[in-house]
XYZ file of C-alpha atoms in Angstrom:
657
model
C 127.128 333.210 97.905
C 128.602 331.483 94.838
C 131.071 328.601 94.865
C 133.851 330.880 93.608
C 133.328 333.062 96.704
C 134.329 330.193 98.999
C 138.004 330.215 99.882
C 138.186 329.281 103.549
C 136.432 326.382 105.277
C 136.366 326.026 109.059
C 135.885 322.510 110.396
C 134.756 322.302 114.019
C 135.801 319.053 115.670
C 139.073 317.242 114.939
C 137.871 313.687 115.575
C 137.588 310.982 112.921
C 134.916 312.787 110.931
C 136.284 316.284 111.469
C 139.872 315.649 110.433
C 138.604 313.557 107.493
C 136.413 316.405 106.248
C 139.263 318.866 106.736
C 141.567 316.630 104.678
C 139.018 316.398 101.850
C 138.586 320.194 101.801
C 142.336 320.793 101.828
C 142.922 318.339 98.966
C 140.289 320.245 96.984
C 142.374 323.420 97.354
C 140.571 325.232 100.186
C 142.211 326.927 103.142
C 141.079 324.984 106.202
C 140.870 326.004 109.857
C 140.646 322.825 111.967
C 139.371 323.588 115.458
C 138.806 321.572 118.631
C 138.415 322.417 122.328
C 141.887 321.218 123.377
C 145.262 321.566 121.724
C 145.941 317.826 122.106
C 142.725 317.005 120.243
C 143.403 319.325 117.343
C 147.064 318.285 117.073
C 146.065 314.643 116.964
C 143.607 315.446 114.163
C 146.297 317.348 112.266
C 148.720 314.423 112.616
C 146.064 312.039 111.325
C 145.663 314.258 108.246
C 149.424 314.260 107.697
C 149.572 310.466 108.013
C 146.643 309.963 105.626
C 148.007 312.335 102.981
C 151.375 310.585 103.060
C 149.678 307.197 102.679
C 147.774 308.492 99.654
C 151.044 309.713 98.180
C 152.692 306.324 98.835
C 149.858 304.657 96.929
C 150.236 307.159 94.043
C 146.699 308.444 94.570
C 148.192 311.941 94.640
C 151.715 313.291 94.324
C 153.881 314.019 97.345
C 153.934 317.681 96.330
C 150.129 317.765 96.326
C 150.045 316.013 99.703
C 152.468 318.549 101.185
C 150.510 321.445 99.692
C 147.225 320.123 101.118
C 148.746 319.815 104.588
C 150.029 323.379 104.384
C 146.472 324.561 103.804
C 145.335 323.118 107.167
C 145.737 325.300 110.261
C 145.112 323.634 113.648
C 143.397 325.983 116.112
C 141.706 326.053 119.515
C 140.469 329.649 119.611
C 136.937 329.838 118.157
C 137.169 333.412 116.909
C 140.426 332.717 115.105
C 138.976 329.561 113.535
C 135.705 330.997 112.207
C 136.365 334.747 111.985
C 137.250 334.639 108.277
C 135.404 331.471 107.232
C 133.111 331.327 104.225
C 131.686 327.927 105.183
C 131.698 326.400 108.657
C 131.270 322.623 108.818
C 130.514 321.392 112.322
C 131.518 317.802 113.138
C 131.345 317.653 116.947
C 129.833 314.676 118.870
C 126.302 313.618 117.899
C 124.556 315.214 120.893
C 121.984 317.934 120.356
C 123.033 320.018 123.364
C 126.728 319.905 122.453
C 125.993 321.029 118.912
C 123.678 323.807 120.105
C 126.355 325.102 122.483
C 128.873 325.171 119.616
C 126.555 327.155 117.336
C 125.737 329.602 120.093
C 129.438 330.346 120.455
C 130.244 330.326 116.736
C 127.406 332.738 115.906
C 129.179 335.451 117.897
C 132.309 335.335 115.729
C 131.322 334.071 112.254
C 131.064 336.569 109.372
C 127.556 337.420 108.190
C 128.270 335.768 104.843
C 129.249 332.401 106.344
C 127.148 329.306 105.707
C 126.746 326.840 108.574
C 126.646 323.131 107.683
C 126.215 320.420 110.303
C 127.650 316.963 109.798
C 124.896 315.279 111.792
C 123.760 311.788 110.831
C 120.201 312.110 112.143
C 119.545 315.164 114.337
C 117.108 317.897 113.325
C 118.625 320.522 111.046
C 115.753 322.887 111.839
C 116.253 322.654 115.602
C 119.979 323.324 115.291
C 119.408 326.222 112.896
C 117.070 327.862 115.420
C 120.062 328.456 117.717
C 121.573 330.753 115.095
C 120.534 334.062 113.576
C 120.858 332.647 110.044
C 118.508 329.644 109.546
C 118.347 330.401 105.826
C 122.158 329.979 105.678
C 122.071 326.708 107.604
C 121.818 323.137 106.260
C 123.013 319.599 106.804
C 126.141 318.286 105.106
C 126.404 314.668 106.185
C 129.663 312.952 105.214
C 130.194 309.215 105.632
C 133.061 307.568 107.437
C 135.859 307.723 106.373
C 135.258 310.991 104.482
C 138.393 310.609 102.364
C 137.123 307.342 100.887
C 133.336 307.531 101.005
C 131.701 309.189 98.022
C 128.328 310.215 99.442
C 127.376 313.531 101.044
C 123.747 313.997 102.103
C 122.793 317.676 101.698
C 119.816 318.236 103.985
C 117.333 321.075 103.991
C 116.123 322.580 107.234
C 112.676 324.178 107.415
C 114.139 327.600 106.517
C 117.208 326.645 104.462
C 117.446 328.867 101.391
C 117.641 327.159 98.020
C 120.805 329.141 97.250
C 122.418 327.741 100.401
C 121.617 324.165 99.436
C 122.788 324.706 95.862
C 126.168 326.087 96.837
C 126.760 323.334 99.421
C 125.967 320.758 96.752
C 128.481 322.459 94.463
C 131.025 322.509 97.287
C 130.546 318.774 97.859
C 131.103 318.162 94.149
C 134.228 320.323 94.261
C 135.408 318.108 97.132
C 135.132 315.215 94.688
C 131.996 313.833 96.356
C 128.504 312.945 95.155
C 125.833 315.058 96.883
C 122.316 313.675 97.292
C 119.613 316.178 98.264
C 117.357 315.434 101.239
C 114.400 317.738 100.677
C 112.889 317.607 104.158
C 114.364 317.506 107.639
C 113.442 313.980 108.723
C 115.281 311.898 111.383
C 117.922 309.631 109.862
C 117.667 311.455 106.520
C 118.095 308.747 103.835
C 120.823 306.201 104.577
C 120.313 305.890 108.333
C 116.552 305.943 107.855
C 116.903 302.760 105.788
C 119.768 301.039 107.627
C 118.977 301.637 111.290
C 115.378 300.324 111.220
C 116.696 297.371 109.187
C 119.255 296.532 111.892
C 116.639 297.123 114.577
C 114.177 294.726 112.913
C 116.908 292.082 112.785
C 117.445 292.575 116.530
C 113.693 292.368 117.212
C 113.434 289.077 115.319
C 116.218 287.556 117.425
C 114.861 289.139 120.648
C 111.516 287.439 120.038
C 113.106 284.059 119.167
C 111.825 284.212 115.601
C 115.268 283.508 114.187
C 118.995 283.504 115.004
C 121.866 285.902 114.393
C 123.395 283.329 112.027
C 120.182 283.055 109.993
C 119.773 286.824 109.737
C 123.325 287.490 108.610
C 123.421 284.530 106.230
C 120.198 285.809 104.676
C 121.232 289.437 104.357
C 124.707 288.680 103.030
C 124.267 285.571 100.897
C 120.609 285.735 99.834
C 119.792 289.445 99.683
C 123.355 290.151 98.514
C 124.015 293.060 100.882
C 127.644 293.922 101.683
C 127.424 292.770 105.313
C 125.130 290.805 107.553
C 122.791 293.016 109.601
C 124.536 292.198 112.879
C 127.957 292.353 111.242
C 127.071 295.869 110.095
C 125.836 296.803 113.569
C 129.155 295.776 115.086
C 131.006 297.732 112.412
C 128.981 300.923 112.935
C 128.923 300.591 116.719
C 125.851 299.313 118.529
C 125.763 302.435 120.674
C 125.614 304.594 117.545
C 122.658 302.628 116.149
C 120.969 302.704 119.556
C 121.296 306.486 119.970
C 119.943 307.090 116.452
C 116.994 304.844 117.286
C 116.420 306.648 120.573
C 116.191 309.934 118.696
C 113.878 308.445 116.059
C 111.766 306.899 118.816
C 111.479 310.259 120.557
C 110.561 312.166 117.396
C 108.677 309.610 115.297
C 107.095 307.300 117.871
C 106.966 303.635 118.863
C 107.688 302.283 115.376
C 111.343 303.004 116.205
C 111.480 301.491 119.696
C 114.945 299.899 120.128
C 114.910 296.104 120.296
C 115.672 294.517 123.709
C 118.676 292.662 122.270
C 120.264 295.899 121.045
C 119.507 297.642 124.328
C 121.177 294.812 126.267
C 124.290 294.985 124.095
C 124.635 298.702 124.798
C 124.014 298.270 128.544
C 126.739 295.587 128.654
C 129.088 297.839 126.634
C 129.268 295.204 123.908
C 129.403 297.862 121.231
C 131.030 295.902 118.431
C 134.489 295.933 116.924
C 135.635 298.978 118.885
C 135.106 297.231 122.234
C 136.171 293.751 121.089
C 132.709 292.301 121.450
C 129.239 292.965 120.113
C 126.971 290.531 118.371
C 130.225 288.774 117.487
C 133.348 288.245 119.604
C 136.462 289.942 118.196
C 138.787 289.458 121.155
C 140.051 286.030 120.104
C 140.710 287.194 116.550
C 138.012 285.047 114.928
C 135.538 287.876 114.486
C 132.634 287.342 112.133
C 131.853 283.838 110.904
C 128.653 283.896 108.834
C 127.365 280.597 107.401
C 126.842 280.698 103.647
C 123.870 278.308 103.612
C 121.634 279.280 106.554
C 119.214 281.557 104.722
C 115.584 282.120 105.724
C 112.783 283.302 103.432
C 110.885 284.493 106.513
C 113.790 286.748 107.544
C 114.214 288.035 103.998
C 110.556 289.038 103.720
C 110.511 290.768 107.115
C 113.650 292.773 106.341
C 112.539 293.693 102.827
C 109.139 294.702 104.232
C 110.893 296.997 106.713
C 112.898 298.590 103.889
C 109.767 299.004 101.783
C 107.927 300.701 104.647
C 110.770 303.142 105.352
C 111.128 303.912 101.644
C 107.386 304.593 101.488
C 107.645 307.062 104.363
C 110.551 308.899 102.750
C 108.991 309.068 99.291
C 105.427 309.682 100.460
C 106.501 312.547 102.714
C 108.617 314.154 99.959
C 111.863 313.635 101.859
C 113.533 312.079 98.815
C 112.457 310.437 95.523
C 113.224 306.763 94.727
C 116.273 307.619 92.612
C 117.892 309.614 95.423
C 117.217 306.891 97.990
C 118.792 304.235 95.795
C 121.816 306.385 94.921
C 122.408 307.380 98.552
C 122.205 303.846 99.958
C 124.367 302.442 97.180
C 127.045 305.085 97.756
C 126.752 305.314 101.544
C 126.128 301.670 102.457
C 127.524 299.766 99.490
C 124.254 298.080 98.495
C 124.706 296.411 95.085
C 121.246 297.672 94.140
C 119.254 300.417 95.796
C 116.651 299.444 98.423
C 113.782 300.843 96.362
C 114.799 298.765 93.365
C 115.199 295.714 95.631
C 111.686 295.942 97.062
C 110.149 296.818 93.689
C 111.729 293.713 92.164
C 110.527 291.506 95.033
C 107.036 292.973 94.785
C 105.349 295.521 97.034
C 102.093 293.585 97.350
C 103.581 290.566 99.192
C 105.684 292.911 101.360
C 102.596 294.931 102.280
C 100.859 291.668 103.177
C 103.874 290.669 105.309
C 103.587 293.916 107.268
C 99.838 293.604 107.708
C 100.113 290.012 108.958
C 102.923 290.914 111.368
C 100.984 293.933 112.634
C 97.888 291.804 113.251
C 100.013 289.208 115.036
C 102.152 291.483 117.222
C 100.353 294.803 117.368
C 103.739 296.548 117.215
C 103.862 299.930 115.481
C 106.982 299.047 113.499
C 104.766 296.869 111.303
C 102.088 299.518 110.693
C 102.155 299.994 106.899
C 102.612 303.511 105.565
C 99.631 304.754 103.548
C 101.907 305.442 100.583
C 103.089 301.809 100.555
C 99.555 300.592 99.880
C 99.168 303.216 97.153
C 102.361 302.169 95.370
C 101.665 298.455 95.851
C 98.459 298.974 93.887
C 100.420 300.918 91.238
C 102.946 298.093 90.903
C 106.018 299.683 92.508
C 107.669 302.880 93.709
C 109.227 303.565 90.327
C 106.890 304.767 87.624
C 106.455 302.389 84.705
C 108.593 303.297 81.691
C 106.299 301.718 79.084
C 106.048 304.843 76.973
C 108.084 303.625 74.021
C 110.470 306.556 74.372
C 113.556 304.342 74.392
C 115.414 301.787 76.493
C 115.959 302.398 80.199
C 119.066 300.905 81.800
C 120.045 300.687 85.468
C 123.503 299.098 85.496
C 124.834 300.857 82.389
C 124.316 304.102 80.469
C 124.215 304.577 76.731
C 125.370 307.966 75.481
C 125.996 309.563 72.110
C 128.998 311.918 72.324
C 128.686 312.704 68.626
C 130.585 311.936 65.433
C 129.061 308.459 64.955
C 130.228 307.152 68.342
C 128.081 305.115 70.699
C 129.283 305.191 74.303
C 128.488 302.416 76.807
C 129.223 303.361 80.425
C 129.377 300.649 83.084
C 127.423 302.604 85.667
C 127.936 300.975 89.064
C 130.665 303.204 90.560
C 129.475 302.399 94.104
C 130.380 298.746 93.358
C 133.559 299.492 91.377
C 131.525 298.766 88.212
C 131.490 295.071 89.032
C 129.606 292.906 86.564
C 126.296 291.522 87.784
C 123.761 289.352 86.006
C 121.673 292.473 85.342
C 124.654 294.313 83.868
C 125.353 291.424 81.486
C 121.753 291.484 80.272
C 121.794 295.248 79.781
C 125.178 295.197 78.058
C 123.881 292.627 75.577
C 120.816 294.777 74.906
C 122.953 297.919 74.491
C 125.230 296.243 71.941
C 122.171 295.246 69.895
C 120.744 298.749 70.231
C 123.917 300.430 68.984
C 124.566 297.914 66.203
C 121.062 298.587 64.873
C 121.643 302.349 64.930
C 122.761 303.484 61.482
C 124.156 306.689 62.974
C 126.695 304.765 65.125
C 129.867 303.380 63.529
C 132.186 302.803 66.505
C 131.750 301.896 70.185
C 133.503 303.288 73.242
C 133.246 301.467 76.581
C 134.183 303.097 79.892
C 133.509 302.650 83.599
C 131.819 305.355 85.666
C 133.930 307.123 88.284
C 137.692 307.267 88.597
C 138.325 304.079 90.590
C 137.561 301.282 88.176
C 136.825 300.384 84.593
C 135.475 297.237 86.216
C 136.840 295.366 89.234
C 135.415 292.091 87.924
C 132.407 289.941 88.652
C 130.083 291.001 91.454
C 131.310 288.489 94.030
C 128.452 289.340 96.391
C 125.901 288.434 93.740
C 127.818 285.243 93.059
C 127.861 284.380 96.749
C 124.190 285.279 97.091
C 123.389 282.748 94.380
C 124.926 279.933 96.413
C 127.191 277.135 95.199
C 125.048 276.064 92.260
C 127.101 274.378 89.519
C 124.336 274.432 86.902
C 123.580 278.075 87.641
C 127.288 278.852 87.412
C 127.553 277.200 84.014
C 124.622 279.319 82.817
C 126.225 282.476 84.257
C 129.492 281.612 82.521
C 127.707 281.014 79.219
C 125.725 284.224 79.587
C 128.947 286.187 80.083
C 130.641 284.360 77.233
C 127.699 285.103 74.952
C 127.551 288.796 75.837
C 131.306 289.293 75.619
C 131.399 287.248 72.412
C 128.741 289.534 70.938
C 130.955 292.517 71.754
C 134.030 290.852 70.273
C 132.135 289.931 67.094
C 130.544 293.368 66.749
C 131.004 294.621 63.185
C 132.022 298.073 64.422
C 135.404 298.954 65.955
C 135.280 298.822 69.764
C 137.551 300.843 72.065
C 137.822 300.235 75.816
C 138.960 303.278 77.826
C 140.377 301.887 81.066
C 140.772 304.006 84.186
C 141.545 302.414 87.549
C 140.988 298.736 88.276
C 140.529 296.390 85.335
C 140.341 293.025 87.046
C 138.800 289.603 86.523
C 135.634 289.831 84.468
C 136.422 293.489 83.837
C 139.670 292.512 82.137
C 137.843 289.781 80.206
C 135.449 292.477 78.983
C 138.337 294.745 77.962
C 139.913 291.794 76.130
C 136.897 291.758 73.800
C 137.540 295.308 72.620
C 139.582 295.857 69.471
C 141.776 298.525 71.065
C 142.479 299.477 74.665
C 143.495 302.913 75.933
C 144.503 303.092 79.602
C 145.376 305.773 82.131
C 148.693 305.646 83.971
C 147.011 304.721 87.270
C 145.181 301.706 85.851
C 145.790 298.255 87.298
C 145.143 294.920 85.585
C 144.842 291.296 86.624
C 142.928 288.016 86.492
C 142.601 287.131 90.212
C 140.081 284.287 89.750
C 142.492 281.554 90.835
C 142.852 283.304 94.199
C 139.129 282.586 94.656
C 139.481 278.972 93.584
C 137.924 279.748 90.187
C 139.147 280.371 86.661
C 138.272 283.178 84.237
C 134.801 282.116 83.121
C 133.804 284.695 80.526
C 136.282 283.802 77.797
C 139.492 284.787 79.537
C 141.151 281.381 79.156
C 140.630 281.574 75.383
C 140.927 285.204 74.319
C 143.822 286.642 76.324
C 146.436 284.426 74.628
C 145.535 285.888 71.228
C 146.548 289.350 72.454
C 149.571 288.791 74.717
C 150.645 285.290 73.691
C 150.070 282.011 75.494
C 153.058 282.393 77.807
C 152.014 285.813 79.080
C 148.379 284.716 79.319
C 149.340 281.782 81.538
C 151.512 284.055 83.643
C 148.682 286.546 84.165
C 146.025 283.923 84.912
C 148.037 281.368 86.921
C 149.837 283.873 89.155
C 146.674 285.960 89.721
C 149.015 288.942 90.124
C 148.157 292.564 89.451
C 150.015 294.484 86.762
C 150.620 298.192 86.232
C 149.375 299.826 83.060
C 152.904 300.353 81.751
C 153.613 296.624 82.091
C 150.421 295.726 80.252
C 151.467 298.118 77.493
C 154.759 296.207 77.217
C 152.791 292.946 77.067
C 150.756 294.354 74.163
C 147.434 294.356 76.001
C 147.249 298.163 76.234
C 147.520 299.880 72.860
C 147.918 303.411 74.175
C 148.921 304.688 77.614
C 147.938 308.257 78.524
C 147.902 310.582 81.515
C 145.067 310.186 83.986
C 143.407 313.441 82.953
C 143.842 312.740 79.239
C 142.062 309.388 79.027
C 138.553 310.451 78.050
C 139.702 312.854 75.352
C 142.267 310.438 73.944
C 139.852 307.492 73.864
C 137.055 309.554 72.320
C 139.434 310.937 69.692
C 140.567 307.409 68.765
C 136.980 306.097 68.656
C 135.895 309.061 66.533
C 138.759 308.419 64.092
C 137.697 304.777 63.792
C 134.065 305.805 63.310
C 135.173 307.853 60.319
C 136.781 304.829 58.669
C 135.297 302.597 55.937
C 132.594 300.610 57.766
C 132.282 297.743 55.265
C 136.035 297.202 55.125
C 136.209 297.378 58.935
C 133.421 294.817 59.239
C 135.063 292.291 56.929
C 138.510 292.914 58.422
C 137.216 292.068 61.895
C 135.352 289.006 60.643
C 138.390 287.738 58.747
C 140.693 288.136 61.730
C 138.224 286.422 64.056
C 137.690 283.559 61.593
C 141.433 283.130 61.221
C 141.923 282.132 64.841
C 141.950 278.553 66.029
C 138.452 277.239 66.727
C 137.774 278.332 70.318
C 134.251 276.845 70.645
C 135.516 273.706 72.354
C 137.643 275.795 74.672
C 134.716 277.997 75.637
C 132.510 274.953 76.275
C 135.164 273.421 78.519
C 135.636 276.775 80.300
C 131.912 276.898 81.166
C 131.893 273.289 82.348
C 134.954 273.875 84.526
C 133.453 277.081 85.925
C 130.354 275.138 86.976
C 132.417 272.315 88.506
C 134.454 274.795 90.538
C 131.266 276.406 91.832
C 130.564 273.244 93.854
C 133.957 273.117 95.576
C 134.766 273.964 99.170
C 137.751 275.887 97.834
C 135.445 278.362 96.076
C 133.497 279.185 99.235
C 136.810 279.517 101.084
C 138.044 281.913 98.418
C 134.861 284.017 98.332
C 134.554 284.129 102.127
C 138.189 285.226 102.462
C 137.738 287.829 99.723
C 134.622 289.340 101.298
C 136.262 289.299 104.730
C 139.555 290.746 103.420
C 141.471 287.668 104.602
C 143.767 285.052 103.053
C 142.143 281.832 101.740
C 143.383 278.419 102.825
C 142.626 276.111 99.904
C 142.468 272.377 100.636
C 141.732 271.021 97.190
C 138.179 269.978 98.083
């Protein structure tokens, strides 16, 4: 079957995952049969789709006509034969119980066309075992969406023992047509990629607390503010549902052995029905409205090493058993769990040798199988890391950005952290500086284009998690500010014309970056702002000095002091955006403009830019004061209040301390 042969998708199960998958398929233009065992269940799922589509239309993420058309493509059904009888692809999203899923496939097999592909939305169960219930194991695979499917980008495409390569290829293409990013899981292994990393990580955190090695506060402070992960381990457990984590562990324990034995603390939480947010209480108490309160300064190096060692061991098992390569693991966990960097990169940077030693010491001390090092971990520790060394002189390798050459003397820098809204980390600043040097030294490049990967953000600003993970360190903050100023200043002073193509959010440090471009082209849906004052900070990468030269001092003060967000059309009126284009026209329009500039007289362009920059007021003193103020603010209580509120999606209460 080819992608163009797929017209109708049946989704079995109208719960949160099922109706979300159905909505995604309908928005992509497919006819969708949404089926559940009771009319009330399927009607509720249909109503949830209607509500969600209308909300997307209200937020201008699609037109009302498109929302109405997508809803019309969804047919709610109870009868199995009617739901699957004409389906090209059947995506099953029923409860995560092996027997329930097997019963569904036994029934569906009777009525599905011979051509139909079966895809199960399981998060950890065996694809091979489920496929054995059917008469078409070669047309059976996993298609694991993440919750909520409408928002989450990742889809794990999992091979069963007999899945045909053609089946996997077309399901990957279907996921891409849904607007998602598929990551291939090459072998049927419990937990696949994301859950195989996350669930043992949460379990190890629970074991450490169960055995009085640490506290919940220490673990979550370490994972969130030292390791820089999006949530504390226990905070994440409460979000996912402690029963969900427990059942995944039970299955892993059954299939893979004692290394995945659930921790007593987690088991107790499930027995007491303290399942997390959904029950009002888990590792944290949500009933009184306080919820999660994680200290910012209670980190533990011991906890960090144990958790990183657990991640390293699980990564070794996945890579060593050919389940997935390092790149796929990092991409999947970044997209599916919001890690700022992938787990393989994290453990490589920390060092595999000390993590292997941590596991060996813990195994000697406790005798528990969860600390038994994988053979492949020792092999890669000796080699220096999971990733192969790139010391072959073939060019520069980047992680946080991409450098491309679209032709006609244009160098293209892509901020490549779409899973983090292209937020600007310390690593990205270093790579951006290196890329500017690389392209300036290239005689074949005469103009630069800067974009952000994905359709959500040019850049949503500084990576607040990385900032929080660094702690309230004024001297470090001054250095970070100066590093950003230096890199952005290098871009501004670049002898070549620079065009920023802005699509989606252009906020904070992202807007400061765009300010350094010579010209800015923006899509209609773009949104701008300098929200630093809402965090108790100020723009620290040149924003207090450069913005006024583009929009005037009055507008610059308005934008910075109000911390408001502005539509692209408004920023065009202010003179910040030079050209406003339709959402689908941005790339072509920006590339055309950059190509035109690249064809101009390079010497005249160079001296024109230098003359205009020299003609400004001397901003060196202003930049020095900006860095000093940024560092001073890093030591304030107001900053931690602002960051904590931001990361918890709350409102800060500044006290001027």
